[in-house]
mmCIF file of C-alpha atoms in Angstrom:
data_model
loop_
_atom_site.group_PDB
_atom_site.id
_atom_site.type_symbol
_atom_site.label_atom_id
_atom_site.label_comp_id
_atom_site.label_asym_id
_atom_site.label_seq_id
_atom_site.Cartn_x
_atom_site.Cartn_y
_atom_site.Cartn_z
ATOM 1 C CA UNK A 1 -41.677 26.304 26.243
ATOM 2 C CA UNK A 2 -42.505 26.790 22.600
ATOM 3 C CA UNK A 3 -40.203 26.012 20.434
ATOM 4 C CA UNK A 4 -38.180 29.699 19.551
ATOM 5 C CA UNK A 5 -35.612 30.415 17.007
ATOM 6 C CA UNK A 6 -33.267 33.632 15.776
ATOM 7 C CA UNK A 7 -35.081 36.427 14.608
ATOM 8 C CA UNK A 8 -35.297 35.605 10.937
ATOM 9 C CA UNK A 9 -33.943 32.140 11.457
ATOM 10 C CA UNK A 10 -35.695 29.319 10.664
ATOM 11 C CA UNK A 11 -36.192 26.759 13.291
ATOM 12 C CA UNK A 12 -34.656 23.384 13.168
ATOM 13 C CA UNK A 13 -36.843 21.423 14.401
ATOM 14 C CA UNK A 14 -35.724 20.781 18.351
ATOM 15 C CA UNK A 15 -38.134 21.610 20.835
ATOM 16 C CA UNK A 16 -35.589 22.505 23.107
ATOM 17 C CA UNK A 17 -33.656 25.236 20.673
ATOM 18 C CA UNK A 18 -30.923 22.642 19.534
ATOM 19 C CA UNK A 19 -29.298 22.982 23.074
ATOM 20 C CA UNK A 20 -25.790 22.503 23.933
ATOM 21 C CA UNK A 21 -24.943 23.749 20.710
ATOM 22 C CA UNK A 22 -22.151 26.600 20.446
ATOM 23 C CA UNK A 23 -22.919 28.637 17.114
ATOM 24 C CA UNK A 24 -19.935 31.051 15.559
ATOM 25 C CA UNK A 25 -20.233 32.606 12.443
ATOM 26 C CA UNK A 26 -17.798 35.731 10.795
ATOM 27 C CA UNK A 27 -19.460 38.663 9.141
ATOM 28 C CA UNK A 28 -20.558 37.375 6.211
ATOM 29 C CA UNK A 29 -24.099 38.312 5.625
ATOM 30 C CA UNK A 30 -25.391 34.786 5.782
ATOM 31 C CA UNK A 31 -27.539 32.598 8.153
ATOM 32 C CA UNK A 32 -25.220 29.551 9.665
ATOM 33 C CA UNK A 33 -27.378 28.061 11.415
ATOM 34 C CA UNK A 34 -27.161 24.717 13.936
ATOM 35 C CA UNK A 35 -28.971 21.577 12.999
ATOM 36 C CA UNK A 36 -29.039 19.649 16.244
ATOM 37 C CA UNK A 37 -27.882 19.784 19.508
ATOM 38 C CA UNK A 38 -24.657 19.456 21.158
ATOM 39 C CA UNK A 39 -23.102 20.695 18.190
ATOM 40 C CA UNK A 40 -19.956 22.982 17.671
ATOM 41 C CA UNK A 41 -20.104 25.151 14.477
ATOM 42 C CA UNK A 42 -17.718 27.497 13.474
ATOM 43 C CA UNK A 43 -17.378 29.448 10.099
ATOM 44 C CA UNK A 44 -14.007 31.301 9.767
ATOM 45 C CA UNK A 45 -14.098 32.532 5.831
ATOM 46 C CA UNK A 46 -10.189 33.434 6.515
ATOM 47 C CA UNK A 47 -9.294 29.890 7.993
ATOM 48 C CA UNK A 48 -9.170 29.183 11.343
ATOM 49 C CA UNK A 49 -6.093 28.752 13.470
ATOM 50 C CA UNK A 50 -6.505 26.050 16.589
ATOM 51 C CA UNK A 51 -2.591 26.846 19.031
ATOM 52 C CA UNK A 52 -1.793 25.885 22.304
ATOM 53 C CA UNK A 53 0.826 27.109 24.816
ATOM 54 C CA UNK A 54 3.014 24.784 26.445
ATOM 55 C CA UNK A 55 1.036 24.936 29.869
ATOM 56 C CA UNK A 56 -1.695 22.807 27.589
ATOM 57 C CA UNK A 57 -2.452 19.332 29.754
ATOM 58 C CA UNK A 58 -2.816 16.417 28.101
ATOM 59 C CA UNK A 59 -0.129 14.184 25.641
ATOM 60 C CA UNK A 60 2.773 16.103 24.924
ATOM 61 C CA UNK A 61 3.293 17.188 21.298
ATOM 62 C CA UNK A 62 -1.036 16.694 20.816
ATOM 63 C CA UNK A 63 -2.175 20.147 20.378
ATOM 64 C CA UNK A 64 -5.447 19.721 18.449
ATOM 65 C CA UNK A 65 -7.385 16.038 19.348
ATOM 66 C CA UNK A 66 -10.338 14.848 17.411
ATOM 67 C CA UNK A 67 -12.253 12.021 19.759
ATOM 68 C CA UNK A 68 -13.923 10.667 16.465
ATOM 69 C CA UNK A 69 -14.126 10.152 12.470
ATOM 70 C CA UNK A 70 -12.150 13.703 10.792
ATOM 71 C CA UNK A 71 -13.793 14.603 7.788
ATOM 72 C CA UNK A 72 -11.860 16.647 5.077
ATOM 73 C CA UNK A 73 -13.717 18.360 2.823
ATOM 74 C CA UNK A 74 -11.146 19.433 0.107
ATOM 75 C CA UNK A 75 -7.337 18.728 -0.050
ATOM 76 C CA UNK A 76 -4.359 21.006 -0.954
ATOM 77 C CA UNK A 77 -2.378 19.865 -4.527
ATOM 78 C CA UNK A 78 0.456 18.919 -5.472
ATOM 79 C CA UNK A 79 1.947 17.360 -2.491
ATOM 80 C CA UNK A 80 5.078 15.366 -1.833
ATOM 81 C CA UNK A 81 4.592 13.687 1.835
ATOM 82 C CA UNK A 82 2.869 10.678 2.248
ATOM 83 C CA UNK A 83 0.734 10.901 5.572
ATOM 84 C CA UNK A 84 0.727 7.832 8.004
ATOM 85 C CA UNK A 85 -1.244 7.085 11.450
ATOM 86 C CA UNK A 86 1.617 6.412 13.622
ATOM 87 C CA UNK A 87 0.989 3.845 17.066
ATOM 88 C CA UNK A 88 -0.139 6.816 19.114
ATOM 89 C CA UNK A 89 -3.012 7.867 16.243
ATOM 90 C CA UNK A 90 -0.989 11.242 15.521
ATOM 91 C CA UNK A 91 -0.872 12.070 11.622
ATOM 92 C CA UNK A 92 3.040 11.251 10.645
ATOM 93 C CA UNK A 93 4.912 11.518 7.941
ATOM 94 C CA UNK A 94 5.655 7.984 7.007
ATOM 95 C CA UNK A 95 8.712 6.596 7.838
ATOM 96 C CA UNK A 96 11.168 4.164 7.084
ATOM 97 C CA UNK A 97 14.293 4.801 8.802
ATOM 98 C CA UNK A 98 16.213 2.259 10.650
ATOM 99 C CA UNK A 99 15.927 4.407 13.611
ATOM 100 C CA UNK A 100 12.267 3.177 14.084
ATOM 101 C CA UNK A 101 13.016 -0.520 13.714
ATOM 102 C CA UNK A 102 13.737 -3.384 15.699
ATOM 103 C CA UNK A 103 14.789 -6.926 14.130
ATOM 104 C CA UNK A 104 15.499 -6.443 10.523
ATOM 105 C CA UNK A 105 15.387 -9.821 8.967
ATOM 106 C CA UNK A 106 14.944 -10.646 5.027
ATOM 107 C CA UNK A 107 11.469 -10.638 3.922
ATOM 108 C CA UNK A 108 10.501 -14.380 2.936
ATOM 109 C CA UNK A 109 7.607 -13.285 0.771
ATOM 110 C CA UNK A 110 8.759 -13.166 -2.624
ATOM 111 C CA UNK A 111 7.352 -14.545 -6.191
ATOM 112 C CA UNK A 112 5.024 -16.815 -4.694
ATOM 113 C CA UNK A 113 3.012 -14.616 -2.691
ATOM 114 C CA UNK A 114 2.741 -12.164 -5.242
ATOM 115 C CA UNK A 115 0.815 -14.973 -7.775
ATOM 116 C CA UNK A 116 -1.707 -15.152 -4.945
ATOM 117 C CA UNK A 117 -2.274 -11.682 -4.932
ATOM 118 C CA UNK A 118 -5.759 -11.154 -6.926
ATOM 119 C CA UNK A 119 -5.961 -7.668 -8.419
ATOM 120 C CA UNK A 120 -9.892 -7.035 -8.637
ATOM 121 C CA UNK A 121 -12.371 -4.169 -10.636
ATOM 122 C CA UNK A 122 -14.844 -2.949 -8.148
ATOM 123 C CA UNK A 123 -16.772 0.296 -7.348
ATOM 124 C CA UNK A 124 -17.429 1.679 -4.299
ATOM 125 C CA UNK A 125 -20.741 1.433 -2.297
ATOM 126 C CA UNK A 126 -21.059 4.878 -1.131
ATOM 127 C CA UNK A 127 -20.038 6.739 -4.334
ATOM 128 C CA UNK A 128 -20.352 4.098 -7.182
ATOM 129 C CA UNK A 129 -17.078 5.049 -8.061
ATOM 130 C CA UNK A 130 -14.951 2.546 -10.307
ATOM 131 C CA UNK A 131 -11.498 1.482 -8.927
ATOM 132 C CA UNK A 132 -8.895 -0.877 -8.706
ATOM 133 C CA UNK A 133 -7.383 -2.609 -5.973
ATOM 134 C CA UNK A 134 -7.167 -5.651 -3.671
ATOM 135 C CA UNK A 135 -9.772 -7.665 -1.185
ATOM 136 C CA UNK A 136 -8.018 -6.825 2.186
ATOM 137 C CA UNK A 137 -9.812 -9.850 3.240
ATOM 138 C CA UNK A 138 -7.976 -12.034 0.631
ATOM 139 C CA UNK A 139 -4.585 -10.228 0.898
ATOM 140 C CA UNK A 140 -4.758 -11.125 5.237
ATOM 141 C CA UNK A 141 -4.935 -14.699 3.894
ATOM 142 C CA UNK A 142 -1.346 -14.435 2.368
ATOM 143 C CA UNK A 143 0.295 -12.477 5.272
ATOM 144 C CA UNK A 144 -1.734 -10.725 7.938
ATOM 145 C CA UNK A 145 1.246 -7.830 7.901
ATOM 146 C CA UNK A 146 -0.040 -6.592 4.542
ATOM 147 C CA UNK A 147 -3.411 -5.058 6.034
ATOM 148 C CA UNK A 148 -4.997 -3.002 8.803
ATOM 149 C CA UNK A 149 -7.676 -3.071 10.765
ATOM 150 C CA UNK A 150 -9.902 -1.115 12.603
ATOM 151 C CA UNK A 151 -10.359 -0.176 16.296
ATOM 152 C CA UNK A 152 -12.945 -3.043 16.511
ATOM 153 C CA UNK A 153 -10.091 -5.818 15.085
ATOM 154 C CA UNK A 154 -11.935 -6.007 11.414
ATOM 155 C CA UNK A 155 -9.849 -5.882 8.050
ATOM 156 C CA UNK A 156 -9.846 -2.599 7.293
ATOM 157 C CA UNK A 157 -7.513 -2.332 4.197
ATOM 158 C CA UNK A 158 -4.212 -3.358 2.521
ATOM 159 C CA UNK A 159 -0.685 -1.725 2.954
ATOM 160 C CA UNK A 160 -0.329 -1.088 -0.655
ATOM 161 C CA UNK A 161 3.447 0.636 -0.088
ATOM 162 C CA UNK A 162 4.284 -2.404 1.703
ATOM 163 C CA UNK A 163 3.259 -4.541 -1.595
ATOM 164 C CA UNK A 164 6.424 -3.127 -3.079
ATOM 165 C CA UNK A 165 8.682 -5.056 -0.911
ATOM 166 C CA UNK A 166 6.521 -8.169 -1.653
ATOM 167 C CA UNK A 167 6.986 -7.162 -5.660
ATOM 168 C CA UNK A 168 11.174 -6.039 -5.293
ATOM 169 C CA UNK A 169 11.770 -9.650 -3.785
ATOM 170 C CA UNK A 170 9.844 -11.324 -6.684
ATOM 171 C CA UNK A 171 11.607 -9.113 -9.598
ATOM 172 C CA UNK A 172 14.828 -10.518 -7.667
ATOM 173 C CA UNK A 173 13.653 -13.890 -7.366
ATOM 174 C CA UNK A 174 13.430 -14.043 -11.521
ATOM 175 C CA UNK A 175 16.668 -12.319 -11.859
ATOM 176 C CA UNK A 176 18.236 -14.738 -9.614
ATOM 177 C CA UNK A 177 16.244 -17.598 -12.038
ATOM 178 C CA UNK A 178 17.543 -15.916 -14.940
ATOM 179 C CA UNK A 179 21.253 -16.205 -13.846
ATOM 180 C CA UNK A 180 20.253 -19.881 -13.298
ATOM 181 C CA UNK A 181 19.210 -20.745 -16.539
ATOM 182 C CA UNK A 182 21.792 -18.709 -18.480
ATOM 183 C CA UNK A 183 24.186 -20.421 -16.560
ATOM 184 C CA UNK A 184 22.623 -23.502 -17.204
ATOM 185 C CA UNK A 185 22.402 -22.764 -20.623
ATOM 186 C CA UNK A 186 26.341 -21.605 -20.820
ATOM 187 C CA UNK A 187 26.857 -24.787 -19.446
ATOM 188 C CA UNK A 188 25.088 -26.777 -22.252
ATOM 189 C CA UNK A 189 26.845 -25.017 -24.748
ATOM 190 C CA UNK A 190 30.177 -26.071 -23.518
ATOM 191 C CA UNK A 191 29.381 -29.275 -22.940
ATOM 192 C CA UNK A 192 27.933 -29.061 -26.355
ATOM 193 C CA UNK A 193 31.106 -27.547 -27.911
ATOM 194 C CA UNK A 194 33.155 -30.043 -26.191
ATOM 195 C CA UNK A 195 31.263 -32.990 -27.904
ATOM 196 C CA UNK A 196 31.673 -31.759 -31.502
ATOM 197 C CA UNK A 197 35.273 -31.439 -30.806
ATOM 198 C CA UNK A 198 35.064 -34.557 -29.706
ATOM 199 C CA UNK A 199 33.020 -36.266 -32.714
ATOM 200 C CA UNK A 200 35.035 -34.056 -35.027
ATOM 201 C CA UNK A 201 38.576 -35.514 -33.442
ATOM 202 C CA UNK A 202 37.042 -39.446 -34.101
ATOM 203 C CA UNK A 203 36.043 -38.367 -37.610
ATOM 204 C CA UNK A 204 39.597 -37.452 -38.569
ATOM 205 C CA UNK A 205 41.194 -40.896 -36.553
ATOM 206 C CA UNK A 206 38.316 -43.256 -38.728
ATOM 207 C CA UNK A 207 39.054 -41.006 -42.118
ATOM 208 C CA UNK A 208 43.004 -41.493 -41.482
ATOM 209 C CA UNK A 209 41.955 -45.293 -40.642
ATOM 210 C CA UNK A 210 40.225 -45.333 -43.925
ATOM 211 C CA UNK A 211 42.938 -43.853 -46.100
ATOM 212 C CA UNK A 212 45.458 -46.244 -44.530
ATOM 213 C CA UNK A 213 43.559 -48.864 -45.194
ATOM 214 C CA UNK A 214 43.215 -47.620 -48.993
ATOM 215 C CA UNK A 215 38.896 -48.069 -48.598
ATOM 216 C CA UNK A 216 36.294 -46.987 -46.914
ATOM 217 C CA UNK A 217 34.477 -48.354 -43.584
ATOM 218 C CA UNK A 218 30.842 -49.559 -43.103
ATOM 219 C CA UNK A 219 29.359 -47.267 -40.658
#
């Protein structure tokens, strides 16, 4: 039929009255009104609360699922907990205990990777807003475990935490070059001490040679 809306609504512009759409709205004295169909709106003004019992079916532990991209308007402040997409795509806390990790070796990136690492200027194309980063692109070159990727198997971005092992091995790699060269450099100085003792000890024999001999030598 013709296309209807609410009394006092505006219509949206679906011929069909935007169906499958579920519309909610609190007592506010406000229109919230659909814009397509299929939709599920909801507006709580005191929050909204999403539990489940344990009868729920489905993955234990997942009691609210989004099949899609989650978009979060505004965040709370001042936090302390770094968030993490664990293997199962449930928000985590990140982690970093042993308990989650099988065969611990020593990292072999160290001072060298991090000169290949090319920190870029760059703004973003859907905001224009200046940052500063990495090319995930460039950073997969060096070691493919220092970026993610998408569902599709594209570079998505670059493990920046993870750079910190990369930088801890090459601030120990100089430190162990340090203790080389001061070593190294102790070393000359004995071996330098050693051969003015040495040039001092043939000065005195050729001066007592000299005064023996009641005249000087040609040098």
């Amino acid at each position: 039929g013709a296309q209807q809306a609410c009394s006092g609504v505006a219509a949206s512009g679906d011929a069909d009255g935007d169906e499958g759409s579920f519309v909610w709205a609190d007592s506010q004295d406000a229109d919230f009104v659909s814009t397509a169909p299929d939709q599920f709106m909801v507006r709580t003004s005191g929050g909204a609360v999403f539990t489940a019992n344990s009868g729920t079916s489905g993955p234990a532990g997942n009691r609210l699922r989004v099949d899609g991209t989650l978009r979060v308007d505004t965040l709370g402040t001042a936090g302390s907990t770094t968030l993490c997409r664990n293997s199962t795509n449930q928000l985590a806390s990140c982690s970093s205990s042993a308990r989650y990790k099988d065969a611990i070796t020593d990292l072999e990136l160290g001072l060298a990777a991090v000169l290949r690492l090319r920190a870029v200027g760059y703004r973003w194309k859907t905001s224009g807003e200046a940052d500063v980063g990495f090319v995930a692109e460039e950073v997969a070159a060096i070691d493919e475990r220092l970026v993610t990727r998408n569902a599709h198997g594209d570079i998505e971005g670059v493990k920046y935490d993870q750079l910190s092992a990369l930088l801890a091995n090459a601030v120990q790699e100089l430190a162990a070059r340090e203790r080389l060269a001061a070593k190294e450099l102790a070393g000359l100085a004995s071996e330098h001490a050693v051969l003015r003792a040495t040039t001092a000890a043939q000065q005195a024999r050729l001066d007592a040679l000299e005064a023996r001999l009641g005249g000087r030598v040609t040098r």
